Amino acid sequence: MSYIYLKNASELVTVAGHSEKPAKKEKMSDIGIIENGSVLAKDGVIIAVGTDATLQEQYAEEIKQAEVVDATGKIVTPGLVDPHTHIVYAGTRENEYAMRLEGQTYMEIMNAGGGIHATTRATQAASFEELYEQSKERLDKMLLNGITTIEAKSGYGLTLEHELKQLEVAKKLNEDHYMDLVSTFMGAHAVPLEYKEKPEEFVDLVINEMLPVVAEKKLAVFNDVFCERGVFTPEQSKRVLEAGKQYGLIPKIHADEIEPYGGAETAGEVKAISAEHLLRASDDGIKAMADNDVIGVVLPGTAFFLMADYAEARKMIDNGVALALSTDANPGSSPTLSLQFIMNLGCLEMGMTPEEVITATTINAAHAINEADKIGSIEVGKQADFTMFDVKNHLMLSYQYGMNHAQTVVKKGKVVVKDRHII
Ligand code: NIG
Ligand code: FE
């Protein structure tokens, strides 16, 4: 038996009470703070949550045997959950960044054979080991930033062989690394250059050749598609997502990232678990999401980095869409690994409150990857994943921006980051 006791946080931010359903509207502000709060876990599972005084009294015996982490003067939150990443890739695209600073657009670069195509070439050329090593380094940094679970998409392989390689790397990283990875198949991430004149044939390939194998090998939980003008149409997106459902893959969709294109509406139609990006989602799209319980995953790092308008997060929350926040970590449109910076942007650029951004990176993010029964809040019975931030209250997290406040990270009841170092 092994016990761990996180003791006396100035704020234990539990985000409790939203495990059944994602938090919407004013519920997103309800983050369940316990002052002078403590949490006790046994063998990786939370067994008690409350004030330090109460737990000291009721669990004296267990606490005596426990590894103690003193959180006095600091806050403790659920381990952060990043529900939209493209973390498994090879290479970097700083050259395209420089081109964009000179005035070229993201889509112009992609249409000229760069963008996602450039990373696809690098990822195809990389061996399993190279891909694993490059991605592992990023996972280390995310863990050091307080993230304990991520979603990881394929989509830089674009052939069966290389999509499988990407997904197998994610699977192995999930086994080897402290970070938990939940995989999404995204064969429909771009139309490969050789299919430019016959995109329907590529859609057929994704549906008939890739999906069945990915599903058979159980390499993904979700199925995603980049629904965007010049990439996949709403009709093609629907075909891919409906086909995935036949294999038990849950639909997600990259929607209305660059232009309003009916992506959010499509998410409602196929009853996707989430629609992601939404920078240019229409009012009808927002309504379709609210009506069909589609979670909005907004990625302000992408708007920041593409110098684009931000998603209308405030409007979405006020209209009943449950929101989650994510890094979109990828080499082209959001090369960050900091969910804390994304929280800053949520407040400063999208009108969210400091409480809402915490809900959006914990329990609602967990819902967006169908893991809310296990992670995303500090409640009895849940996995003991915690991040201790070196700040005295939760407002400080989105106040001091562009910094890493994560000091200690606990994953499945084990201290995995101590004093900002991975153990
Ligand atoms: O979420 N929009 C499509 N996919 C990624 C970008 C991928 C890339 O540029 O490499 C995104 O923004
Ligand atoms: Fe993305």
CSV table of C-alpha atoms and ligand atoms in Angstrom, one decimal:
chain,number,residue,atom,x,y,z
A,1,MET,CA,0.0,0.0,0.0
A,2,SER,CA,1.3,3.4,-0.8
A,3,TYR,CA,-0.2,6.7,0.4
A,4,ILE,CA,0.5,10.2,-0.8
A,5,TYR,CA,-0.7,13.3,1.1
A,6,LEU,CA,-0.7,16.8,-0.5
A,7,LYS,CA,-1.0,19.0,2.5
A,8,ASN,CA,-2.5,22.4,3.3
A,9,ALA,CA,-2.7,24.1,-0.1
A,10,SER,CA,-3.7,27.7,0.2
A,11,GLU,CA,-6.2,26.7,-2.4
A,12,LEU,CA,-7.0,23.1,-3.3
A,13,VAL,CA,-8.8,23.7,-6.6
A,14,THR,CA,-11.0,20.5,-6.8
A,15,VAL,CA,-13.2,21.4,-9.8
A,16,ALA,CA,-15.5,18.8,-8.3
A,17,GLY,CA,-19.1,18.1,-9.3
A,18,HIS,CA,-18.8,18.1,-13.1
A,19,SER,CA,-17.8,14.5,-13.7
A,20,GLU,CA,-21.2,13.4,-15.1
A,21,LYS,CA,-21.6,16.2,-17.6
A,22,PRO,CA,-19.3,18.9,-18.8
A,23,ALA,CA,-19.7,22.2,-17.0
A,24,LYS,CA,-21.7,24.8,-19.0
A,25,LYS,CA,-22.5,28.5,-18.5
A,26,GLU,CA,-22.1,29.7,-14.8
A,27,LYS,CA,-21.2,26.1,-13.8
A,28,MET,CA,-17.8,26.7,-15.5
A,29,SER,CA,-17.0,29.2,-12.7
A,30,ASP,CA,-17.7,26.7,-10.0
A,31,ILE,CA,-14.1,25.3,-9.4
A,32,GLY,CA,-14.7,24.0,-5.8
A,33,ILE,CA,-11.9,25.7,-4.0
A,34,ILE,CA,-11.0,24.4,-0.5
A,35,GLU,CA,-8.8,26.8,1.4
A,36,ASN,CA,-6.1,25.1,3.5
A,37,GLY,CA,-7.1,22.0,1.5
A,38,SER,CA,-5.5,18.6,1.5
A,39,VAL,CA,-5.9,15.4,-0.5
A,40,LEU,CA,-5.0,11.9,0.4
A,41,ALA,CA,-4.5,9.1,-2.2
A,42,LYS,CA,-3.9,5.4,-1.8
A,43,ASP,CA,-2.3,3.3,-4.6
A,44,GLY,CA,-2.9,6.1,-7.1
A,45,VAL,CA,-6.6,6.7,-6.3
A,46,ILE,CA,-7.9,9.6,-4.3
A,47,ILE,CA,-9.5,8.5,-1.0
A,48,ALA,CA,-10.1,11.8,0.9
A,49,VAL,CA,-10.4,15.5,0.1
A,50,GLY,CA,-11.0,18.3,2.5
A,51,THR,CA,-9.5,20.8,4.8
A,52,ASP,CA,-6.2,19.9,6.3
A,53,ALA,CA,-7.6,20.0,9.8
A,54,THR,CA,-10.4,17.5,8.9
A,55,LEU,CA,-8.1,15.1,7.1
A,56,GLN,CA,-5.5,15.1,9.9
A,57,GLU,CA,-8.1,14.2,12.3
A,58,GLN,CA,-9.9,11.5,10.3
A,59,TYR,CA,-6.9,9.9,8.5
A,60,ALA,CA,-4.1,10.2,11.1
A,61,GLU,CA,-3.0,6.6,10.6
A,62,GLU,CA,-2.8,6.8,6.8
A,63,ILE,CA,-1.1,10.1,6.9
A,64,LYS,CA,1.6,8.7,9.1
A,65,GLN,CA,2.5,6.2,6.4
A,66,ALA,CA,2.1,8.7,3.5
A,67,GLU,CA,4.7,10.5,1.4
A,68,VAL,CA,3.9,14.1,2.3
A,69,VAL,CA,4.0,17.0,-0.2
A,70,ASP,CA,3.8,20.3,1.6
A,71,ALA,CA,1.6,22.7,-0.4
A,72,THR,CA,1.5,25.5,2.1
A,73,GLY,CA,1.3,28.8,0.4
A,74,LYS,CA,0.7,27.2,-3.0
A,75,ILE,CA,-2.3,26.0,-5.0
A,76,VAL,CA,-3.0,22.4,-6.1
A,77,THR,CA,-5.2,21.7,-9.2
A,78,PRO,CA,-6.1,18.5,-11.0
A,79,GLY,CA,-3.3,17.5,-13.4
A,80,LEU,CA,-3.9,19.7,-16.5
A,81,VAL,CA,-5.5,17.9,-19.5
A,82,ASP,CA,-4.6,19.0,-23.0
A,83,PRO,CA,-7.4,17.7,-25.3
A,84,HIS,CA,-6.0,18.6,-28.7
A,85,THR,CA,-2.4,18.0,-29.8
A,86,HIS,CA,-0.5,17.0,-32.8
A,87,ILE,CA,2.5,16.0,-30.6
A,88,VAL,CA,3.9,13.1,-32.7
A,89,TYR,CA,5.8,14.7,-35.6
A,90,ALA,CA,9.3,15.2,-36.9
A,91,GLY,CA,11.1,18.4,-37.8
A,92,THR,CA,10.2,22.1,-37.3
A,93,ARG,CA,8.8,24.9,-39.5
A,94,GLU,CA,10.5,28.1,-38.3
A,95,ASN,CA,11.2,28.9,-42.0
A,96,GLU,CA,7.4,29.2,-42.6
A,97,TYR,CA,7.1,31.3,-39.5
A,98,ALA,CA,9.6,33.7,-41.0
A,99,MET,CA,7.6,33.6,-44.3
A,100,ARG,CA,4.4,34.4,-42.5
A,101,LEU,CA,6.0,37.4,-40.7
A,102,GLU,CA,6.8,38.7,-44.2
A,103,GLY,CA,3.2,38.5,-45.2
A,104,GLN,CA,2.5,35.0,-46.6
A,105,THR,CA,-0.6,33.3,-45.2
A,106,TYR,CA,-0.8,29.8,-43.6
A,107,MET,CA,-3.0,28.5,-46.4
A,108,GLU,CA,-0.8,30.0,-49.1
A,109,ILE,CA,2.2,28.1,-47.7
A,110,MET,CA,0.2,24.9,-47.4
A,111,ASN,CA,-1.2,25.2,-50.9
A,112,ALA,CA,2.3,25.6,-52.3
A,113,GLY,CA,3.3,22.3,-50.8
A,114,GLY,CA,4.5,23.5,-47.4
A,115,GLY,CA,2.6,23.5,-44.1
A,116,ILE,CA,1.1,20.2,-43.1
A,117,HIS,CA,2.8,18.7,-46.3
A,118,ALA,CA,6.2,19.7,-45.1
A,119,THR,CA,5.7,18.1,-41.7
A,120,THR,CA,4.3,15.0,-43.5
A,121,ARG,CA,7.5,14.6,-45.5
A,122,ALA,CA,9.6,14.9,-42.4
A,123,THR,CA,7.4,12.5,-40.5
A,124,GLN,CA,7.4,10.0,-43.3
A,125,ALA,CA,11.1,10.2,-43.5
A,126,ALA,CA,11.7,9.7,-39.8
A,127,SER,CA,12.2,6.3,-38.3
A,128,PHE,CA,10.0,5.0,-35.4
A,129,GLU,CA,12.9,5.8,-33.0
A,130,GLU,CA,13.5,9.3,-34.3
A,131,LEU,CA,9.8,10.1,-34.1
A,132,TYR,CA,9.6,8.6,-30.6
A,133,GLU,CA,12.6,10.6,-29.3
A,134,GLN,CA,11.5,14.0,-30.7
A,135,SER,CA,8.0,13.5,-29.3
A,136,LYS,CA,9.2,12.3,-26.0
A,137,GLU,CA,11.2,15.5,-25.5
A,138,ARG,CA,8.0,17.5,-26.0
A,139,LEU,CA,6.1,15.3,-23.5
A,140,ASP,CA,8.8,15.9,-20.9
A,141,LYS,CA,8.3,19.6,-21.3
A,142,MET,CA,4.5,19.3,-21.1
A,143,LEU,CA,4.8,17.3,-17.9
A,144,LEU,CA,7.1,20.0,-16.5
A,145,ASN,CA,4.4,22.5,-17.3
A,146,GLY,CA,1.8,20.6,-15.2
A,147,ILE,CA,0.1,18.6,-17.9
A,148,THR,CA,-0.6,15.0,-17.0
A,149,THR,CA,-2.8,13.8,-19.9
A,150,ILE,CA,-3.0,14.7,-23.5
A,151,GLU,CA,-4.9,13.8,-26.7
A,152,ALA,CA,-2.5,13.0,-29.6
A,153,LYS,CA,-3.6,13.1,-33.2
A,154,SER,CA,-2.1,11.3,-36.2
A,155,GLY,CA,-2.3,13.1,-39.5
A,156,TYR,CA,1.3,13.7,-40.5
A,157,GLY,CA,1.6,10.2,-42.1
A,158,LEU,CA,-1.2,10.4,-44.7
A,159,THR,CA,-0.4,6.8,-45.9
A,160,LEU,CA,-1.5,3.7,-44.0
A,161,GLU,CA,2.1,2.8,-43.2
A,162,HIS,CA,3.0,6.2,-41.8
A,163,GLU,CA,-0.3,6.9,-40.0
A,164,LEU,CA,0.2,3.5,-38.2
A,165,LYS,CA,3.8,4.5,-37.4
A,166,GLN,CA,2.6,7.8,-35.8
A,167,LEU,CA,-0.1,6.0,-33.8
A,168,GLU,CA,2.3,3.2,-32.7
A,169,VAL,CA,4.7,5.9,-31.4
A,170,ALA,CA,1.9,7.5,-29.4
A,171,LYS,CA,0.9,4.1,-28.0
A,172,LYS,CA,4.5,3.3,-27.0
A,173,LEU,CA,4.9,6.8,-25.4
A,174,ASN,CA,1.7,6.2,-23.5
A,175,GLU,CA,3.2,3.0,-22.1
A,176,ASP,CA,6.7,4.4,-21.4
A,177,HIS,CA,6.1,8.0,-20.3
A,178,TYR,CA,4.4,9.3,-17.2
A,179,MET,CA,2.1,11.3,-19.5
A,180,ASP,CA,-1.1,9.6,-20.5
A,181,LEU,CA,-1.9,9.8,-24.2
A,182,VAL,CA,-5.3,9.3,-25.7
A,183,SER,CA,-5.1,8.8,-29.5
A,184,THR,CA,-7.0,10.2,-32.4
A,185,PHE,CA,-6.8,9.0,-35.9
A,186,MET,CA,-6.6,12.0,-38.3
A,187,GLY,CA,-5.9,10.5,-41.7
A,188,ALA,CA,-8.0,13.3,-43.2
A,189,HIS,CA,-5.7,16.0,-42.0
A,190,ALA,CA,-4.7,17.1,-45.5
A,191,VAL,CA,-5.2,16.0,-49.1
A,192,PRO,CA,-1.7,14.7,-50.1
A,193,LEU,CA,-0.3,16.6,-53.0
A,194,GLU,CA,-0.6,13.5,-55.3
A,195,TYR,CA,-4.3,13.5,-54.7
A,196,LYS,CA,-4.8,17.2,-55.3
A,197,GLU,CA,-6.9,16.6,-58.4
A,198,LYS,CA,-8.8,13.7,-57.0
A,199,PRO,CA,-9.6,14.4,-53.3
A,200,GLU,CA,-12.5,12.0,-53.3
A,201,GLU,CA,-10.1,9.1,-54.0
A,202,PHE,CA,-8.1,10.1,-50.9
A,203,VAL,CA,-11.3,10.2,-48.8
A,204,ASP,CA,-12.1,6.7,-50.1
A,205,LEU,CA,-8.6,5.6,-49.1
A,206,VAL,CA,-9.0,7.0,-45.6
A,207,ILE,CA,-12.4,5.3,-45.2
A,208,ASN,CA,-11.7,2.0,-46.9
A,209,GLU,CA,-8.0,1.3,-46.3
A,210,MET,CA,-7.0,3.2,-43.2
A,211,LEU,CA,-9.9,3.4,-40.8
A,212,PRO,CA,-10.5,-0.4,-40.7
A,213,VAL,CA,-6.9,-1.2,-39.9
A,214,VAL,CA,-6.6,1.6,-37.3
A,215,ALA,CA,-9.7,0.3,-35.6
A,216,GLU,CA,-8.7,-3.3,-35.8
A,217,LYS,CA,-5.4,-2.6,-34.2
A,218,LYS,CA,-7.2,-0.5,-31.6
A,219,LEU,CA,-4.8,2.4,-32.1
A,220,ALA,CA,-7.3,5.2,-31.7
A,221,VAL,CA,-10.4,6.2,-29.7
A,222,PHE,CA,-11.3,9.2,-31.8
A,223,ASN,CA,-11.5,10.1,-35.5
A,224,ASP,CA,-10.9,13.6,-36.6
A,225,VAL,CA,-10.9,15.6,-39.9
A,226,PHE,CA,-9.7,19.0,-41.0
A,227,CYS,CA,-13.0,20.6,-42.4
A,228,GLU,CA,-11.8,23.7,-44.1
A,229,ARG,CA,-12.1,25.3,-47.6
A,230,GLY,CA,-9.3,23.8,-49.7
A,231,VAL,CA,-8.9,20.8,-47.4
A,232,PHE,CA,-12.0,18.7,-46.7
A,233,THR,CA,-15.6,19.9,-47.4
A,234,PRO,CA,-18.3,19.4,-44.8
A,235,GLU,CA,-19.7,16.6,-47.0
A,236,GLN,CA,-16.4,14.8,-47.1
A,237,SER,CA,-15.9,15.4,-43.4
A,238,LYS,CA,-19.3,13.8,-42.7
A,239,ARG,CA,-18.4,10.8,-44.8
A,240,VAL,CA,-15.2,10.2,-42.9
A,241,LEU,CA,-16.7,10.7,-39.5
A,242,GLU,CA,-19.8,8.6,-40.1
A,243,ALA,CA,-17.5,5.8,-41.5
A,244,GLY,CA,-15.4,6.0,-38.3
A,245,LYS,CA,-18.5,5.6,-36.2
A,246,GLN,CA,-19.1,2.2,-37.9
A,247,TYR,CA,-15.8,1.1,-36.3
A,248,GLY,CA,-16.6,2.6,-32.9
A,249,LEU,CA,-14.4,5.6,-33.4
A,250,ILE,CA,-15.8,8.8,-31.8
A,251,PRO,CA,-16.0,11.8,-34.1
A,252,LYS,CA,-14.1,15.0,-33.5
A,253,ILE,CA,-13.7,17.8,-36.1
A,254,HIS,CA,-11.3,20.7,-36.9
A,255,ALA,CA,-14.0,23.2,-37.6
A,256,ASP,CA,-14.0,26.8,-38.9
A,257,GLU,CA,-10.4,27.5,-38.2
A,258,ILE,CA,-9.6,29.8,-41.1
A,259,GLU,CA,-13.0,30.5,-42.6
A,260,PRO,CA,-16.6,30.0,-41.6
A,261,TYR,CA,-17.3,26.8,-43.5
A,262,GLY,CA,-20.1,24.9,-41.7
A,263,GLY,CA,-17.7,22.9,-39.5
A,264,ALA,CA,-19.5,23.6,-36.3
A,265,GLU,CA,-22.9,22.7,-37.9
A,266,THR,CA,-21.3,19.5,-39.2
A,267,ALA,CA,-20.2,18.7,-35.7
A,268,GLY,CA,-23.8,19.0,-34.5
A,269,GLU,CA,-25.1,16.8,-37.4
A,270,VAL,CA,-22.7,13.9,-36.7
A,271,LYS,CA,-23.0,14.4,-33.0
A,272,ALA,CA,-19.3,14.8,-32.6
A,273,ILE,CA,-17.9,14.7,-29.0
A,274,SER,CA,-16.1,18.0,-29.8
A,275,ALA,CA,-15.6,20.6,-32.4
A,276,GLU,CA,-12.2,22.2,-32.3
A,277,HIS,CA,-10.7,25.6,-33.2
A,278,LEU,CA,-13.9,27.5,-34.1
A,279,LEU,CA,-12.2,30.8,-34.7
A,280,ARG,CA,-14.8,31.6,-37.4
A,281,ALA,CA,-17.8,29.5,-36.2
A,282,SER,CA,-21.1,31.0,-37.2
A,283,ASP,CA,-24.0,31.7,-34.8
A,284,ASP,CA,-25.9,28.8,-36.3
A,285,GLY,CA,-22.8,26.6,-35.7
A,286,ILE,CA,-22.6,27.7,-32.1
A,287,LYS,CA,-26.3,26.9,-31.7
A,288,ALA,CA,-25.9,23.5,-33.3
A,289,MET,CA,-23.1,22.7,-30.9
A,290,ALA,CA,-25.1,23.8,-27.8
A,291,ASP,CA,-28.2,21.8,-29.0
A,292,ASN,CA,-26.2,18.6,-29.6
A,293,ASP,CA,-23.9,18.8,-26.6
A,294,VAL,CA,-20.8,19.2,-28.7
A,295,ILE,CA,-17.9,20.4,-26.5
A,296,GLY,CA,-16.0,23.4,-28.0
A,297,VAL,CA,-12.3,23.0,-27.8
A,298,VAL,CA,-10.8,26.4,-28.4
A,299,LEU,CA,-7.1,26.9,-29.1
A,300,PRO,CA,-6.2,30.6,-28.7
A,301,GLY,CA,-2.5,29.8,-29.2
A,302,THR,CA,-3.3,29.1,-32.9
A,303,ALA,CA,-5.0,32.5,-33.3
A,304,PHE,CA,-2.1,34.1,-31.5
A,305,PHE,CA,0.5,32.4,-33.7
A,306,LEU,CA,-1.4,32.8,-36.9
A,307,MET,CA,-2.2,36.5,-36.0
A,308,ALA,CA,-5.9,35.7,-36.6
A,309,ASP,CA,-9.1,36.7,-34.8
A,310,TYR,CA,-9.8,34.7,-31.7
A,311,ALA,CA,-12.7,32.3,-31.2
A,312,GLU,CA,-15.7,33.9,-29.6
A,313,ALA,CA,-15.3,31.9,-26.4
A,314,ARG,CA,-17.5,34.3,-24.3
A,315,LYS,CA,-20.4,34.0,-26.7
A,316,MET,CA,-20.0,30.2,-26.8
A,317,ILE,CA,-20.1,29.9,-23.1
A,318,ASP,CA,-23.0,32.3,-22.7
A,319,ASN,CA,-24.9,30.3,-25.4
A,320,GLY,CA,-24.5,27.1,-23.5
A,321,VAL,CA,-21.5,25.4,-25.2
A,322,ALA,CA,-19.2,23.6,-22.7
A,323,LEU,CA,-15.7,24.9,-23.5
A,324,ALA,CA,-12.3,23.3,-23.1
A,325,LEU,CA,-9.0,24.9,-23.9
A,326,SER,CA,-6.0,23.3,-25.5
A,327,THR,CA,-2.5,24.1,-26.9
A,328,ASP,CA,-3.1,22.5,-30.4
A,329,ALA,CA,0.7,21.8,-30.0
A,330,ASN,CA,2.0,21.4,-33.5
A,331,PRO,CA,4.9,22.7,-35.6
A,332,GLY,CA,2.9,24.9,-37.9
A,333,SER,CA,0.1,26.8,-36.3
A,334,SER,CA,0.9,26.5,-32.6
A,335,PRO,CA,4.4,25.5,-31.5
A,336,THR,CA,3.8,25.8,-27.8
A,337,LEU,CA,3.7,23.2,-25.0
A,338,SER,CA,2.3,25.6,-22.4
A,339,LEU,CA,-1.3,25.2,-21.4
A,340,GLN,CA,-0.7,27.9,-18.8
A,341,PHE,CA,0.0,30.4,-21.6
A,342,ILE,CA,-3.2,29.2,-23.2
A,343,MET,CA,-5.0,30.0,-20.0
A,344,ASN,CA,-3.6,33.5,-20.1
A,345,LEU,CA,-4.8,34.0,-23.6
A,346,GLY,CA,-8.2,32.6,-22.7
A,347,CYS,CA,-8.6,35.4,-20.2
A,348,LEU,CA,-6.9,38.2,-22.0
A,349,GLU,CA,-8.1,37.6,-25.6
A,350,MET,CA,-11.3,35.6,-25.3
A,351,GLY,CA,-13.1,37.1,-22.4
A,352,MET,CA,-13.0,34.1,-20.2
A,353,THR,CA,-12.6,34.3,-16.4
A,354,PRO,CA,-9.7,32.8,-14.4
A,355,GLU,CA,-12.1,30.2,-13.0
A,356,GLU,CA,-13.5,29.3,-16.5
A,357,VAL,CA,-10.0,28.7,-17.9
A,358,ILE,CA,-9.3,26.3,-15.1
A,359,THR,CA,-12.5,24.3,-15.7
A,360,ALA,CA,-11.6,24.4,-19.4
A,361,THR,CA,-8.2,22.8,-18.9
A,362,THR,CA,-9.3,20.2,-16.3
A,363,ILE,CA,-12.7,18.6,-16.2
A,364,ASN,CA,-14.1,20.0,-19.5
A,365,ALA,CA,-10.9,19.0,-21.2
A,366,ALA,CA,-11.3,15.5,-19.7
A,367,HIS,CA,-14.8,15.3,-21.0
A,368,ALA,CA,-13.6,16.3,-24.5
A,369,ILE,CA,-11.5,13.1,-24.5
A,370,ASN,CA,-14.1,11.0,-22.8
A,371,GLU,CA,-12.0,10.5,-19.6
A,372,ALA,CA,-14.0,12.5,-17.1
A,373,ASP,CA,-14.8,9.5,-15.1
A,374,LYS,CA,-11.1,9.1,-14.3
A,375,ILE,CA,-9.4,12.5,-14.4
A,376,GLY,CA,-10.0,16.2,-14.5
A,377,SER,CA,-11.0,16.8,-10.9
A,378,ILE,CA,-9.9,16.1,-7.3
A,379,GLU,CA,-12.6,13.9,-6.0
A,380,VAL,CA,-12.7,10.6,-4.1
A,381,GLY,CA,-12.4,7.7,-6.5
A,382,LYS,CA,-10.5,9.6,-9.2
A,383,GLN,CA,-7.0,9.0,-10.3
A,384,ALA,CA,-4.4,10.9,-8.2
A,385,ASP,CA,-3.1,13.3,-10.8
A,386,PHE,CA,-2.2,16.7,-9.4
A,387,THR,CA,-0.2,19.8,-10.2
A,388,MET,CA,1.1,22.1,-7.5
A,389,PHE,CA,1.7,25.6,-8.8
A,390,ASP,CA,4.0,28.0,-7.0
A,391,VAL,CA,1.4,30.7,-6.7
A,392,LYS,CA,-0.7,31.7,-3.7
A,393,ASN,CA,-4.1,31.7,-5.4
A,394,HIS,CA,-5.6,30.6,-8.7
A,395,LEU,CA,-5.9,34.2,-10.0
A,396,MET,CA,-2.1,34.3,-10.2
A,397,LEU,CA,-2.1,31.5,-12.8
A,398,SER,CA,-3.7,33.7,-15.4
A,399,TYR,CA,-2.2,37.0,-14.0
A,400,GLN,CA,1.5,36.3,-14.3
A,401,TYR,CA,1.7,35.3,-17.9
A,402,GLY,CA,4.2,33.5,-20.1
A,403,MET,CA,5.7,31.7,-17.1
A,404,ASN,CA,5.8,28.2,-15.9
A,405,HIS,CA,4.4,28.1,-12.3
A,406,ALA,CA,4.2,24.3,-12.1
A,407,GLN,CA,6.6,23.1,-9.3
A,408,THR,CA,5.4,19.6,-8.4
A,409,VAL,CA,3.4,17.1,-10.5
A,410,VAL,CA,1.9,13.9,-9.2
A,411,LYS,CA,0.8,11.2,-11.6
A,412,LYS,CA,-1.2,8.2,-10.5
A,413,GLY,CA,-0.2,8.9,-6.9
A,414,LYS,CA,3.5,9.2,-7.7
A,415,VAL,CA,5.6,12.4,-7.6
A,416,VAL,CA,6.9,12.6,-11.1
A,417,VAL,CA,8.1,16.3,-11.1
A,418,LYS,CA,9.8,17.6,-8.0
A,419,ASP,CA,11.1,21.1,-7.8
A,420,ARG,CA,10.7,21.5,-11.6
A,421,HIS,CA,12.7,18.4,-12.4
A,422,ILE,CA,11.3,15.1,-13.8
A,423,ILE,CA,12.1,12.2,-11.4
B,1,NIG,O1,-4.8,22.2,-35.7
B,1,NIG,N1,-5.6,22.7,-38.8
B,1,NIG,C1,-5.0,21.6,-39.0
B,1,NIG,N2,-4.0,21.1,-38.2
B,1,NIG,C2,-3.2,21.8,-37.3
B,1,NIG,C3,-2.0,22.5,-37.9
B,1,NIG,C4,-1.1,21.5,-38.4
B,1,NIG,C5,0.1,22.1,-39.0
B,1,NIG,O2,0.2,23.2,-39.5
B,1,NIG,O3,1.1,21.3,-39.0
B,1,NIG,C6,-4.1,22.8,-36.5
B,1,NIG,O4,-3.9,24.0,-36.6
B,2,FE,FE,-5.2,20.9,-34.6
